[in-house]
Amino acid sequence: VVGLRRDGTVVCSDGSLDVQDWENILQIDFFSEVFEEDRHIVGLIADGTVVSVGTNNYGECNVSDWNGIVDVAAGSTHTVALRSDGTVVACGNNAYGQCNVSDWQQIVDVDASRYATYGLTVTGEVLVAGSYENEYGSYVPDVPQWDNVIAIIASNETGSANDFVVGVCRDGTLVSNRWG
């Protein structure tokens, strides 16, 4: 369990993830694999820089040189961030192409899941970077064109390769690419 306090500090029930010195945090995100050791926390500092702590097996915590950031997201073994100019940066495991976001522009929201990164454009289009391959073939999350989407939330189905994204619409309804 990870929590962001009103005073900008962070608490974590996992003592191996040291967030005691974190201050002026505006946003946090956390990803933990249920049966694996991969886990990390990422925090957006009020000055637009980013902090991260975790296993860092793939470089997912290598965010110390990021600046101008307005949104952060933790994937399974990668981290993504939205810059104030609408571009996206990513670090960590790119085995499935989940960090291939350097050409994204005019992005207003980002989120990450196990094998993919999602970005919402100013026009409401949802972009995806990443896929998953196993003995049955390749799985690329389908991202349909939705109307009036203002925010996205990504996740994955525990125990499977199914990453999915939920869109929050202007009228408060939700749309998802998960099972229709």
CSV table of C-alpha atoms in Angstrom, one decimal, residues 24 34 37 49-50 59 62 66 77-78 82-83 99 102 108 113 119 123 130 133 151 160 173-174 176:
chain,number,residue,atom,x,y,z
A,24,ASN,CA,6.6,18.2,-2.3
A,34,VAL,CA,1.7,-10.2,-7.4
A,37,GLU,CA,9.8,-9.2,-7.2
A,49,THR,CA,11.1,16.5,-11.6
A,50,VAL,CA,10.6,12.9,-10.8
A,59,GLY,CA,16.2,0.7,-15.3
A,62,ASN,CA,16.3,5.9,-13.9
A,66,TRP,CA,13.7,14.1,-16.2
A,77,THR,CA,9.0,-2.8,-15.4
A,78,HIS,CA,8.9,0.6,-17.0
A,82,LEU,CA,4.2,13.3,-19.8
A,83,ARG,CA,6.1,16.6,-20.3
A,99,CYS,CA,8.9,2.5,-24.2
A,102,SER,CA,9.6,9.3,-28.3
A,108,VAL,CA,-2.6,15.2,-22.5
A,113,SER,CA,0.4,-1.4,-17.6
A,119,GLY,CA,-1.3,8.1,-24.3
A,123,THR,CA,-8.0,15.1,-30.1
A,130,GLY,CA,3.8,-2.2,-26.7
A,133,GLU,CA,4.1,-12.4,-27.4
A,151,ALA,CA,-8.6,10.8,-19.2
A,160,SER,CA,-2.7,-13.2,-18.1
A,173,THR,CA,-19.3,7.4,-18.5
A,174,LEU,CA,-16.5,4.9,-18.9
A,176,SER,CA,-13.0,0.1,-22.1
